[in-house]
mmCIF file of C-alpha atoms in Angstrom:
data_model
loop_
_atom_site.group_PDB
_atom_site.id
_atom_site.type_symbol
_atom_site.label_atom_id
_atom_site.label_comp_id
_atom_site.label_asym_id
_atom_site.label_seq_id
_atom_site.Cartn_x
_atom_site.Cartn_y
_atom_site.Cartn_z
ATOM 1 C CA UNK Y 146 -10.347 -51.842 44.703
ATOM 2 C CA UNK Y 147 -11.491 -54.121 41.480
ATOM 3 C CA UNK Y 148 -13.579 -56.943 43.377
ATOM 4 C CA UNK Y 149 -15.624 -53.447 44.251
ATOM 5 C CA UNK Y 150 -16.281 -52.168 40.882
ATOM 6 C CA UNK Y 151 -18.075 -55.634 40.177
ATOM 7 C CA UNK Y 152 -15.331 -57.351 38.233
ATOM 8 C CA UNK Y 153 -14.236 -61.182 38.751
ATOM 9 C CA UNK Y 154 -10.984 -61.191 40.463
ATOM 10 C CA UNK Y 155 -8.007 -64.413 40.573
ATOM 11 C CA UNK Y 156 -5.247 -63.798 42.303
ATOM 12 C CA UNK Y 157 -1.977 -65.933 40.911
ATOM 13 C CA UNK Y 158 0.928 -66.754 42.953
ATOM 14 C CA UNK Y 159 2.382 -63.868 45.194
ATOM 15 C CA UNK Y 160 1.626 -61.510 42.771
ATOM 16 C CA UNK Y 161 1.827 -58.481 45.732
ATOM 17 C CA UNK Y 162 5.551 -58.752 45.731
ATOM 18 C CA UNK Y 163 5.801 -59.949 41.515
ATOM 19 C CA UNK Y 164 8.020 -57.235 39.889
ATOM 20 C CA UNK Y 165 10.827 -55.316 38.385
ATOM 21 C CA UNK Y 166 11.676 -53.074 40.942
ATOM 22 C CA UNK Y 167 15.323 -54.047 41.043
ATOM 23 C CA UNK Y 168 15.508 -53.431 36.823
ATOM 24 C CA UNK Y 169 14.392 -49.587 37.766
ATOM 25 C CA UNK Y 170 12.176 -47.264 39.542
ATOM 26 C CA UNK Y 171 7.813 -47.728 39.523
ATOM 27 C CA UNK Y 172 6.573 -44.556 40.055
ATOM 28 C CA UNK Y 173 4.786 -42.254 40.097
ATOM 29 C CA UNK Y 174 2.266 -43.830 38.673
ATOM 30 C CA UNK Y 175 0.321 -41.349 35.959
ATOM 31 C CA UNK Y 176 -1.879 -43.523 33.898
ATOM 32 C CA UNK Y 177 -3.763 -46.512 32.546
ATOM 33 C CA UNK Y 178 -2.017 -48.719 29.779
ATOM 34 C CA UNK Y 179 -4.038 -51.159 27.681
ATOM 35 C CA UNK Y 180 -2.875 -53.129 25.389
ATOM 36 C CA UNK Y 181 -3.833 -57.163 23.617
ATOM 37 C CA UNK Y 182 -1.383 -59.664 23.725
ATOM 38 C CA UNK Y 183 -1.737 -61.295 20.750
ATOM 39 C CA UNK Y 184 -2.069 -64.730 19.028
ATOM 40 C CA UNK Y 185 -2.503 -67.180 21.677
ATOM 41 C CA UNK Y 186 -3.414 -71.138 22.240
ATOM 42 C CA UNK Y 187 -5.608 -70.719 25.173
ATOM 43 C CA UNK Y 188 -6.454 -68.090 27.855
ATOM 44 C CA UNK Y 189 -4.533 -69.973 30.659
ATOM 45 C CA UNK Y 190 -1.342 -70.238 28.817
ATOM 46 C CA UNK Y 191 -1.421 -66.420 27.747
ATOM 47 C CA UNK Y 192 -1.903 -65.633 31.612
ATOM 48 C CA UNK Y 193 1.020 -68.011 32.449
ATOM 49 C CA UNK Y 194 2.985 -66.234 29.904
ATOM 50 C CA UNK Y 195 2.133 -62.668 31.556
ATOM 51 C CA UNK Y 196 3.138 -63.984 34.955
ATOM 52 C CA UNK Y 197 7.055 -65.434 34.064
ATOM 53 C CA UNK Y 198 7.793 -64.087 30.321
ATOM 54 C CA UNK Y 199 10.248 -64.597 28.784
ATOM 55 C CA UNK Y 200 13.822 -64.961 27.999
ATOM 56 C CA UNK Y 201 13.911 -61.759 26.286
ATOM 57 C CA UNK Y 202 11.194 -60.523 28.305
ATOM 58 C CA UNK Y 203 10.981 -61.256 31.947
ATOM 59 C CA UNK Y 204 7.814 -61.211 33.502
ATOM 60 C CA UNK Y 205 5.790 -60.026 34.618
ATOM 61 C CA UNK Y 206 4.471 -58.476 31.942
ATOM 62 C CA UNK Y 207 1.474 -56.744 33.227
ATOM 63 C CA UNK Y 208 -0.139 -56.145 36.460
ATOM 64 C CA UNK Y 209 -3.619 -57.840 35.418
ATOM 65 C CA UNK Y 210 -4.436 -59.910 32.583
ATOM 66 C CA UNK Y 211 -8.572 -59.538 31.099
ATOM 67 C CA UNK Y 212 -9.735 -62.898 29.622
ATOM 68 C CA UNK Y 213 -12.270 -63.165 27.516
ATOM 69 C CA UNK Y 214 -15.014 -63.782 29.728
ATOM 70 C CA UNK Y 215 -13.948 -60.206 31.789
ATOM 71 C CA UNK Y 216 -12.126 -62.050 35.031
ATOM 72 C CA UNK Y 217 -9.524 -60.353 35.728
ATOM 73 C CA UNK Y 218 -6.108 -62.163 36.429
ATOM 74 C CA UNK Y 219 -3.443 -60.267 38.834
ATOM 75 C CA UNK Y 220 -0.066 -61.330 38.478
ATOM 76 C CA UNK Y 221 2.170 -58.488 39.501
ATOM 77 C CA UNK Y 222 2.749 -54.896 40.827
ATOM 78 C CA UNK Y 223 5.181 -52.358 40.882
ATOM 79 C CA UNK Y 224 7.294 -52.126 37.662
ATOM 80 C CA UNK Y 225 6.037 -54.357 35.140
ATOM 81 C CA UNK Y 226 7.351 -54.883 31.645
ATOM 82 C CA UNK Y 227 4.763 -53.628 28.903
ATOM 83 C CA UNK Y 228 4.983 -49.961 28.296
ATOM 84 C CA UNK Y 229 8.584 -49.818 27.369
ATOM 85 C CA UNK Y 230 9.499 -46.626 25.991
ATOM 86 C CA UNK Y 231 7.897 -44.221 24.681
ATOM 87 C CA UNK Y 232 6.879 -40.713 23.975
ATOM 88 C CA UNK Y 233 7.384 -37.931 26.908
ATOM 89 C CA UNK Y 234 5.105 -35.588 25.073
ATOM 90 C CA UNK Y 235 2.867 -38.717 25.555
ATOM 91 C CA UNK Y 236 3.554 -37.961 29.153
ATOM 92 C CA UNK Y 237 3.146 -34.557 29.887
ATOM 93 C CA UNK Y 238 -0.182 -35.035 28.155
ATOM 94 C CA UNK Y 239 -1.975 -37.274 30.396
ATOM 95 C CA UNK Y 240 0.174 -36.064 33.563
ATOM 96 C CA UNK Y 241 -1.993 -32.869 32.321
ATOM 97 C CA UNK Y 242 -5.582 -35.054 31.550
ATOM 98 C CA UNK Y 243 -5.559 -33.843 28.241
ATOM 99 C CA UNK Y 244 -8.506 -34.442 26.224
ATOM 100 C CA UNK Y 245 -6.531 -34.415 22.375
ATOM 101 C CA UNK Y 246 -2.907 -36.419 22.892
ATOM 102 C CA UNK Y 247 -0.296 -35.099 20.603
ATOM 103 C CA UNK Y 248 1.075 -37.865 18.177
ATOM 104 C CA UNK Y 249 3.642 -40.600 19.374
ATOM 105 C CA UNK Y 250 6.814 -40.253 16.848
ATOM 106 C CA UNK Y 251 9.952 -40.429 20.169
ATOM 107 C CA UNK Y 252 11.001 -43.296 22.468
ATOM 108 C CA UNK Y 253 12.961 -41.641 24.766
ATOM 109 C CA UNK Y 254 11.107 -42.201 28.138
ATOM 110 C CA UNK Y 255 10.511 -45.218 30.503
ATOM 111 C CA UNK Y 256 7.287 -45.948 30.810
ATOM 112 C CA UNK Y 257 7.080 -48.558 32.450
ATOM 113 C CA UNK Y 258 7.675 -46.643 35.617
ATOM 114 C CA UNK Y 259 4.920 -44.641 34.925
ATOM 115 C CA UNK Y 260 1.755 -46.641 33.740
ATOM 116 C CA UNK Y 261 -0.381 -49.626 35.147
ATOM 117 C CA UNK Y 262 -0.806 -52.488 32.256
ATOM 118 C CA UNK Y 263 -3.792 -54.309 31.467
ATOM 119 C CA UNK Y 264 -3.177 -57.175 28.930
ATOM 120 C CA UNK Y 265 -5.907 -58.228 26.716
ATOM 121 C CA UNK Y 266 -6.121 -61.197 25.862
ATOM 122 C CA UNK Y 267 -7.366 -60.997 22.272
ATOM 123 C CA UNK Y 268 -5.516 -61.546 18.485
ATOM 124 C CA UNK Y 269 -6.641 -58.037 17.832
ATOM 125 C CA UNK Y 270 -8.498 -58.245 15.118
ATOM 126 C CA UNK Y 271 -11.365 -60.534 16.631
ATOM 127 C CA UNK Y 272 -14.495 -58.928 17.469
ATOM 128 C CA UNK Y 273 -14.361 -57.973 21.586
ATOM 129 C CA UNK Y 274 -16.572 -59.681 23.862
ATOM 130 C CA UNK Y 275 -19.182 -57.032 25.767
ATOM 131 C CA UNK Y 276 -18.188 -58.620 28.863
ATOM 132 C CA UNK Y 277 -14.295 -58.510 28.645
ATOM 133 C CA UNK Y 278 -14.630 -54.125 26.729
ATOM 134 C CA UNK Y 279 -16.381 -54.210 30.186
ATOM 135 C CA UNK Y 280 -14.020 -55.162 32.102
ATOM 136 C CA UNK Y 281 -11.167 -53.603 31.158
ATOM 137 C CA UNK Y 282 -13.079 -49.766 31.257
ATOM 138 C CA UNK Y 283 -14.721 -50.708 34.739
ATOM 139 C CA UNK Y 284 -10.898 -51.724 35.490
ATOM 140 C CA UNK Y 285 -9.496 -48.833 34.319
ATOM 141 C CA UNK Y 286 -11.958 -46.338 36.256
ATOM 142 C CA UNK Y 287 -11.216 -48.475 39.706
ATOM 143 C CA UNK Y 288 -7.534 -47.490 39.509
ATOM 144 C CA UNK Y 289 -8.320 -43.483 38.277
ATOM 145 C CA UNK Y 290 -10.522 -43.793 41.184
ATOM 146 C CA UNK Y 291 -8.530 -44.778 43.979
ATOM 147 C CA UNK Y 292 -5.590 -42.111 42.351
ATOM 148 C CA UNK Y 293 -7.895 -39.179 41.901
ATOM 149 C CA UNK Y 294 -7.650 -39.360 37.859
ATOM 150 C CA UNK Y 295 -10.517 -39.086 34.962
ATOM 151 C CA UNK Y 296 -10.819 -41.102 32.350
ATOM 152 C CA UNK Y 297 -7.704 -39.301 29.841
ATOM 153 C CA UNK Y 298 -5.433 -40.440 32.280
ATOM 154 C CA UNK Y 299 -6.137 -43.939 30.137
ATOM 155 C CA UNK Y 300 -4.207 -44.695 27.024
ATOM 156 C CA UNK Y 301 -2.966 -47.420 24.875
ATOM 157 C CA UNK Y 302 0.401 -49.074 23.600
ATOM 158 C CA UNK Y 303 -0.477 -47.426 20.482
ATOM 159 C CA UNK Y 304 -1.080 -44.274 21.974
ATOM 160 C CA UNK Y 305 2.792 -44.244 23.427
ATOM 161 C CA UNK Y 306 4.980 -46.059 21.366
ATOM 162 C CA UNK Y 307 5.277 -45.927 17.671
ATOM 163 C CA UNK Y 308 4.442 -48.665 14.961
ATOM 164 C CA UNK Y 309 2.406 -50.313 18.206
ATOM 165 C CA UNK Y 310 -1.313 -51.485 17.056
ATOM 166 C CA UNK Y 311 -2.338 -52.173 20.518
ATOM 167 C CA UNK Y 312 -5.503 -52.746 21.201
ATOM 168 C CA UNK Y 313 -6.436 -53.222 18.085
ATOM 169 C CA UNK Y 314 -10.329 -52.806 16.642
ATOM 170 C CA UNK Y 315 -10.389 -50.004 19.347
ATOM 171 C CA UNK Y 316 -11.401 -46.505 19.299
ATOM 172 C CA UNK Y 317 -9.199 -45.177 22.394
ATOM 173 C CA UNK Y 318 -11.609 -42.005 22.289
ATOM 174 C CA UNK Y 319 -14.378 -44.170 22.922
ATOM 175 C CA UNK Y 320 -12.428 -46.430 25.156
ATOM 176 C CA UNK Y 321 -12.539 -43.011 27.272
ATOM 177 C CA UNK Y 322 -15.661 -41.916 27.180
ATOM 178 C CA UNK Y 323 -16.658 -45.454 28.688
ATOM 179 C CA UNK Y 324 -14.493 -44.719 31.359
ATOM 180 C CA UNK Y 325 -15.667 -42.059 32.278
ATOM 181 C CA UNK Y 326 -19.613 -43.531 31.967
ATOM 182 C CA UNK Y 327 -18.061 -45.963 35.099
ATOM 183 C CA UNK Y 328 -16.627 -43.156 37.070
ATOM 184 C CA UNK Y 329 -19.569 -40.985 36.732
ATOM 185 C CA UNK Y 330 -21.533 -44.109 38.665
ATOM 186 C CA UNK Y 331 -19.243 -44.829 40.408
ATOM 187 C CA UNK Y 332 -17.751 -47.775 38.876
ATOM 188 C CA UNK Y 333 -20.476 -50.551 40.064
ATOM 189 C CA UNK Y 334 -23.051 -52.682 37.808
ATOM 190 C CA UNK Y 335 -26.485 -50.606 37.985
ATOM 191 C CA UNK Y 336 -28.908 -53.131 40.107
ATOM 192 C CA UNK Y 337 -31.724 -54.342 38.091
ATOM 193 C CA UNK Y 338 -34.285 -51.886 38.549
ATOM 194 C CA UNK Y 339 -37.498 -52.625 40.313
ATOM 195 C CA UNK Y 340 -40.185 -53.524 38.110
ATOM 196 C CA UNK Y 341 -43.347 -51.603 38.704
ATOM 197 C CA UNK Y 342 -46.024 -53.153 40.234
ATOM 198 C CA UNK Y 343 -49.187 -55.355 38.486
ATOM 199 C CA UNK Y 344 -51.989 -56.680 38.750
ATOM 200 C CA UNK Y 345 -51.808 -60.306 40.185
ATOM 201 C CA UNK Y 346 -52.084 -62.330 37.231
ATOM 202 C CA UNK Y 347 -54.764 -64.939 37.178
ATOM 203 C CA UNK Y 348 -53.587 -68.202 38.636
ATOM 204 C CA UNK Y 349 -52.030 -70.008 35.675
ATOM 205 C CA UNK Y 350 -49.361 -72.959 35.195
ATOM 206 C CA UNK Y 351 -46.283 -72.379 36.921
ATOM 207 C CA UNK Y 352 -43.000 -71.886 34.168
ATOM 208 C CA UNK Y 353 -40.562 -74.976 34.416
ATOM 209 C CA UNK Y 354 -37.206 -74.386 34.239
ATOM 210 C CA UNK Y 355 -34.409 -76.713 32.837
ATOM 211 C CA UNK Y 356 -32.677 -78.869 36.109
ATOM 212 C CA UNK Y 357 -29.028 -78.428 36.632
ATOM 213 C CA UNK Y 358 -28.079 -81.732 34.766
ATOM 214 C CA UNK Y 359 -24.766 -81.337 37.134
ATOM 215 C CA UNK Y 360 -21.158 -80.226 36.235
ATOM 216 C CA UNK Y 361 -20.300 -83.179 33.598
ATOM 217 C CA UNK Y 362 -22.708 -82.177 31.331
ATOM 218 C CA UNK Y 363 -20.682 -79.330 30.311
ATOM 219 C CA UNK Y 364 -17.932 -80.996 29.056
ATOM 220 C CA UNK Y 365 -16.356 -79.951 25.270
ATOM 221 C CA UNK Y 366 -18.122 -81.303 23.028
ATOM 222 C CA UNK Y 367 -21.474 -82.083 24.235
ATOM 223 C CA UNK Y 368 -24.458 -81.276 22.539
ATOM 224 C CA UNK Y 369 -27.684 -80.680 23.852
ATOM 225 C CA UNK Y 370 -30.512 -78.009 22.798
ATOM 226 C CA UNK Y 371 -30.329 -77.141 26.532
ATOM 227 C CA UNK Y 372 -26.394 -75.431 25.698
ATOM 228 C CA UNK Y 373 -28.443 -72.961 23.444
ATOM 229 C CA UNK Y 374 -31.415 -72.261 25.430
ATOM 230 C CA UNK Y 375 -28.618 -71.288 28.174
ATOM 231 C CA UNK Y 376 -26.929 -69.094 25.419
ATOM 232 C CA UNK Y 377 -29.822 -67.156 25.137
ATOM 233 C CA UNK Y 378 -30.489 -66.124 28.607
ATOM 234 C CA UNK Y 379 -26.736 -65.487 29.174
ATOM 235 C CA UNK Y 380 -26.940 -62.956 26.664
ATOM 236 C CA UNK Y 381 -30.520 -61.483 27.633
ATOM 237 C CA UNK Y 382 -28.359 -60.977 31.267
ATOM 238 C CA UNK Y 383 -25.571 -58.879 29.365
ATOM 239 C CA UNK Y 384 -23.267 -61.658 29.002
ATOM 240 C CA UNK Y 385 -22.260 -62.368 25.741
ATOM 241 C CA UNK Y 386 -18.339 -63.279 24.943
ATOM 242 C CA UNK Y 387 -19.540 -64.966 22.002
ATOM 243 C CA UNK Y 388 -17.702 -63.937 18.617
ATOM 244 C CA UNK Y 389 -20.600 -66.309 16.575
ATOM 245 C CA UNK Y 390 -24.112 -66.876 17.322
ATOM 246 C CA UNK Y 391 -24.423 -69.257 20.184
ATOM 247 C CA UNK Y 392 -24.679 -73.197 19.282
ATOM 248 C CA UNK Y 393 -25.911 -75.988 20.726
ATOM 249 C CA UNK Y 394 -22.608 -77.744 21.363
ATOM 250 C CA UNK Y 395 -20.382 -76.840 24.590
ATOM 251 C CA UNK Y 396 -17.728 -74.804 24.137
ATOM 252 C CA UNK Y 397 -14.561 -71.935 25.155
ATOM 253 C CA UNK Y 398 -17.536 -69.443 23.852
ATOM 254 C CA UNK Y 399 -19.966 -71.091 26.496
ATOM 255 C CA UNK Y 400 -17.855 -70.895 29.365
ATOM 256 C CA UNK Y 401 -16.528 -67.430 28.759
ATOM 257 C CA UNK Y 402 -20.053 -66.172 28.641
ATOM 258 C CA UNK Y 403 -21.142 -68.235 31.624
ATOM 259 C CA UNK Y 404 -17.615 -66.870 33.791
ATOM 260 C CA UNK Y 405 -18.933 -63.630 32.689
ATOM 261 C CA UNK Y 406 -22.888 -63.955 34.436
ATOM 262 C CA UNK Y 407 -21.076 -65.931 37.570
ATOM 263 C CA UNK Y 408 -19.152 -62.436 37.811
ATOM 264 C CA UNK Y 409 -22.185 -60.448 37.725
ATOM 265 C CA UNK Y 410 -23.617 -62.626 40.277
ATOM 266 C CA UNK Y 411 -20.963 -61.799 42.749
ATOM 267 C CA UNK Y 412 -18.730 -64.572 42.795
ATOM 268 C CA UNK Y 413 -14.642 -64.574 41.985
ATOM 269 C CA UNK Y 414 -11.792 -67.199 41.434
ATOM 270 C CA UNK Y 415 -12.421 -70.377 40.956
ATOM 271 C CA UNK Y 416 -16.238 -69.727 42.205
ATOM 272 C CA UNK Y 417 -16.033 -67.772 38.385
ATOM 273 C CA UNK Y 418 -14.642 -70.801 36.197
ATOM 274 C CA UNK Y 419 -17.312 -71.103 33.722
ATOM 275 C CA UNK Y 420 -18.693 -74.164 34.669
ATOM 276 C CA UNK Y 421 -22.413 -73.478 35.472
ATOM 277 C CA UNK Y 422 -23.358 -74.328 39.508
ATOM 278 C CA UNK Y 423 -27.006 -75.592 40.435
ATOM 279 C CA UNK Y 424 -27.212 -72.206 42.241
ATOM 280 C CA UNK Y 425 -26.530 -69.598 39.388
ATOM 281 C CA UNK Y 426 -28.115 -71.819 36.920
ATOM 282 C CA UNK Y 427 -31.162 -71.918 39.392
ATOM 283 C CA UNK Y 428 -31.115 -68.473 39.181
ATOM 284 C CA UNK Y 429 -30.695 -68.266 35.324
ATOM 285 C CA UNK Y 430 -33.994 -69.769 34.885
ATOM 286 C CA UNK Y 431 -33.382 -71.802 31.542
ATOM 287 C CA UNK Y 432 -36.372 -72.652 29.427
ATOM 288 C CA UNK Y 433 -37.102 -76.471 30.563
ATOM 289 C CA UNK Y 434 -38.344 -77.036 27.128
ATOM 290 C CA UNK Y 435 -35.422 -76.189 25.405
ATOM 291 C CA UNK Y 436 -33.868 -79.765 26.701
ATOM 292 C CA UNK Y 437 -36.381 -81.730 25.635
ATOM 293 C CA UNK Y 438 -35.220 -84.657 23.725
ATOM 294 C CA UNK Y 439 -35.462 -84.414 19.675
ATOM 295 C CA UNK Y 440 -38.247 -87.517 19.380
ATOM 296 C CA UNK Y 441 -37.054 -90.447 16.738
ATOM 297 C CA UNK Y 442 -39.170 -91.417 13.726
ATOM 298 C CA UNK Y 443 -37.610 -94.865 13.311
ATOM 299 C CA UNK Y 444 -38.085 -95.273 16.973
ATOM 300 C CA UNK Y 445 -41.858 -96.309 18.907
ATOM 301 C CA UNK Y 446 -42.755 -95.031 21.705
ATOM 302 C CA UNK Y 447 -41.176 -97.178 24.768
ATOM 303 C CA UNK Y 448 -41.745 -95.028 27.314
ATOM 304 C CA UNK Y 449 -45.403 -95.792 28.432
ATOM 305 C CA UNK Y 450 -46.758 -98.869 29.710
ATOM 306 C CA UNK Y 451 -43.385 -100.215 29.557
ATOM 307 C CA UNK Y 452 -44.503 -103.324 31.676
ATOM 308 C CA UNK Y 453 -47.437 -105.656 29.964
ATOM 309 C CA UNK Y 454 -44.577 -105.505 27.054
ATOM 310 C CA UNK Y 455 -41.758 -106.709 29.495
ATOM 311 C CA UNK Y 456 -43.889 -109.454 30.759
ATOM 312 C CA UNK Y 457 -45.303 -110.662 27.377
ATOM 313 C CA UNK Y 458 -41.325 -110.674 26.315
ATOM 314 C CA UNK Y 459 -40.290 -112.803 28.768
ATOM 315 C CA UNK Y 460 -44.068 -115.500 28.204
ATOM 316 C CA UNK Y 461 -43.035 -115.284 24.591
ATOM 317 C CA UNK Y 462 -38.947 -116.241 25.057
ATOM 318 C CA UNK Y 463 -39.861 -119.094 27.840
ATOM 319 C CA UNK Y 464 -42.619 -120.430 26.508
ATOM 320 C CA UNK Y 465 -40.968 -120.703 22.952
ATOM 321 C CA UNK Y 466 -38.184 -122.782 24.605
ATOM 322 C CA UNK Y 467 -40.511 -125.527 26.465
ATOM 323 C CA UNK Y 468 -41.491 -126.082 23.099
ATOM 324 C CA UNK Y 469 -38.790 -126.174 21.102
ATOM 325 C CA UNK Y 470 -36.872 -128.374 23.768
ATOM 326 C CA UNK Y 471 -40.391 -130.525 23.550
ATOM 327 C CA UNK Y 472 -40.228 -131.177 19.841
ATOM 328 C CA UNK Y 473 -36.210 -131.699 19.681
ATOM 329 C CA UNK Y 474 -36.858 -134.956 22.397
ATOM 330 C CA UNK Y 475 -39.949 -136.216 20.280
ATOM 331 C CA UNK Y 476 -37.571 -135.713 17.437
ATOM 332 C CA UNK Y 477 -35.183 -137.711 18.879
ATOM 333 C CA UNK Y 478 -37.529 -140.788 19.516
ATOM 334 C CA UNK Y 479 -38.033 -143.601 16.997
ATOM 335 C CA UNK Y 480 -41.838 -143.513 14.939
ATOM 336 C CA UNK Y 481 -43.879 -145.968 17.200
ATOM 337 C CA UNK Y 482 -42.868 -143.919 20.682
ATOM 338 C CA UNK Y 483 -44.702 -140.550 18.677
ATOM 339 C CA UNK Y 484 -47.971 -142.037 19.814
ATOM 340 C CA UNK Y 485 -47.189 -143.018 23.162
ATOM 341 C CA UNK Y 486 -48.744 -140.976 25.834
ATOM 342 C CA UNK Y 487 -45.436 -141.934 29.021
ATOM 343 C CA UNK Y 488 -43.127 -140.723 25.849
ATOM 344 C CA UNK Y 489 -45.200 -137.542 25.900
ATOM 345 C CA UNK Y 490 -44.807 -136.859 29.222
ATOM 346 C CA UNK Y 491 -41.437 -137.655 29.886
ATOM 347 C CA UNK Y 492 -40.488 -135.308 27.426
ATOM 348 C CA UNK Y 493 -42.921 -132.760 28.834
ATOM 349 C CA UNK Y 494 -40.904 -133.152 31.870
ATOM 350 C CA UNK Y 495 -37.569 -133.256 30.654
ATOM 351 C CA UNK Y 496 -38.184 -129.443 28.523
ATOM 352 C CA UNK Y 497 -38.606 -127.848 31.975
ATOM 353 C CA UNK Y 498 -35.338 -127.290 32.889
ATOM 354 C CA UNK Y 499 -35.094 -125.900 29.442
ATOM 355 C CA UNK Y 500 -37.668 -123.121 29.780
ATOM 356 C CA UNK Y 501 -36.741 -122.060 33.337
ATOM 357 C CA UNK Y 502 -33.082 -121.653 32.093
ATOM 358 C CA UNK Y 503 -34.758 -119.435 29.434
ATOM 359 C CA UNK Y 504 -37.234 -117.548 32.370
ATOM 360 C CA UNK Y 505 -33.510 -116.827 34.261
ATOM 361 C CA UNK Y 506 -32.016 -115.372 31.005
ATOM 362 C CA UNK Y 507 -35.004 -112.965 29.690
ATOM 363 C CA UNK Y 508 -35.245 -111.587 33.403
ATOM 364 C CA UNK Y 509 -31.357 -111.331 33.990
ATOM 365 C CA UNK Y 510 -31.266 -109.662 30.379
ATOM 366 C CA UNK Y 511 -34.433 -106.984 31.589
ATOM 367 C CA UNK Y 512 -33.659 -106.784 35.485
ATOM 368 C CA UNK Y 513 -30.252 -107.537 36.073
ATOM 369 C CA UNK Y 514 -28.969 -105.610 33.162
ATOM 370 C CA UNK Y 515 -30.450 -102.252 32.901
ATOM 371 C CA UNK Y 516 -30.218 -100.083 29.682
ATOM 372 C CA UNK Y 517 -30.219 -103.449 27.201
ATOM 373 C CA UNK Y 518 -33.752 -104.692 27.164
ATOM 374 C CA UNK Y 519 -35.955 -103.171 24.493
ATOM 375 C CA UNK Y 520 -38.849 -102.198 27.316
ATOM 376 C CA UNK Y 521 -36.881 -100.304 29.232
ATOM 377 C CA UNK Y 522 -37.532 -96.166 29.254
ATOM 378 C CA UNK Y 523 -35.205 -94.292 26.411
ATOM 379 C CA UNK Y 524 -32.509 -92.363 27.586
ATOM 380 C CA UNK Y 525 -33.047 -88.357 28.785
ATOM 381 C CA UNK Y 526 -31.318 -84.967 28.303
ATOM 382 C CA UNK Y 527 -29.638 -84.865 31.621
ATOM 383 C CA UNK Y 528 -31.468 -81.598 31.368
ATOM 384 C CA UNK Y 529 -35.004 -82.412 30.839
ATOM 385 C CA UNK Y 530 -36.819 -82.520 34.075
ATOM 386 C CA UNK Y 531 -38.869 -86.264 33.537
ATOM 387 C CA UNK Y 532 -42.834 -84.559 34.488
#
């Protein structure tokens, strides 16, 4: 049902039988209730808390948790501790699908029996990512579609129980309008319209895109221009889970937004973890220029024609060592020997081992330990093509 609505779904444990049915009835179900979680340390820990609950309120605390990338984590089915006691008049209005809800001023009806519940990860005060809001509305619409309900069967916790503020920052009438649009269009994301035929352009340079840098590239703290270019492409694809303008340092907001893109491309569960893979990276088409390394004004360009410089370096060290050894041997001899040809010949031969040793050392540094010799190419950004 949820996957059919184009949503990314992760199933946790035996969620189909994880419930509180032994502590009260489940059903008849009459609507969908939207919550926000409040402060949290991490999305993973919040999903687990909603699954297991805590001492004063055992889990599951909802049927599904919707994270900020729009992924839905299924944690329970049946009676869940999410709605608590609420207003009977509100329940009757939901059953009748009235456009206007009465004010919730009583807590005299068991809501856990009558409502599906979605906990949406948010403090309630921060902006809601577009991908998360879209998933919330699609999930609510999917359940309404199965039961034959309309958008007026969807309410917020703050409309059910006196004193509850969630979901904070969301106008529920606007949210129900979102649900109505998804009910009208069938719930599936609309495919990109086929472009109109255009005249064939004249042959030109083939566009180049950033090469896939590998999963290890995308770790917390990694800084690269290709990451900010990726973010621009994600936003252009409608996968915006950023609270603030994205930068070039990899963080959780980038992961959430990429997870939303993976979901859009039809991936679910571990395949929508927010870490770029080669298939979706190729589809995203991040411009390769964004990954070009910044030139270092204090370092000369050493990438062109490196071998002549290497050979000169080897020759210079070898000759310098030879001459140093030769002069050292002659300086150690007596003054009269300084004009003796045989002494010079002997010193010249004796200096050869030192020169060979210097040659071996220089070759070892240049060829045996990549990255330490000055003539080797500078380190490249993994996302930048070599050509």
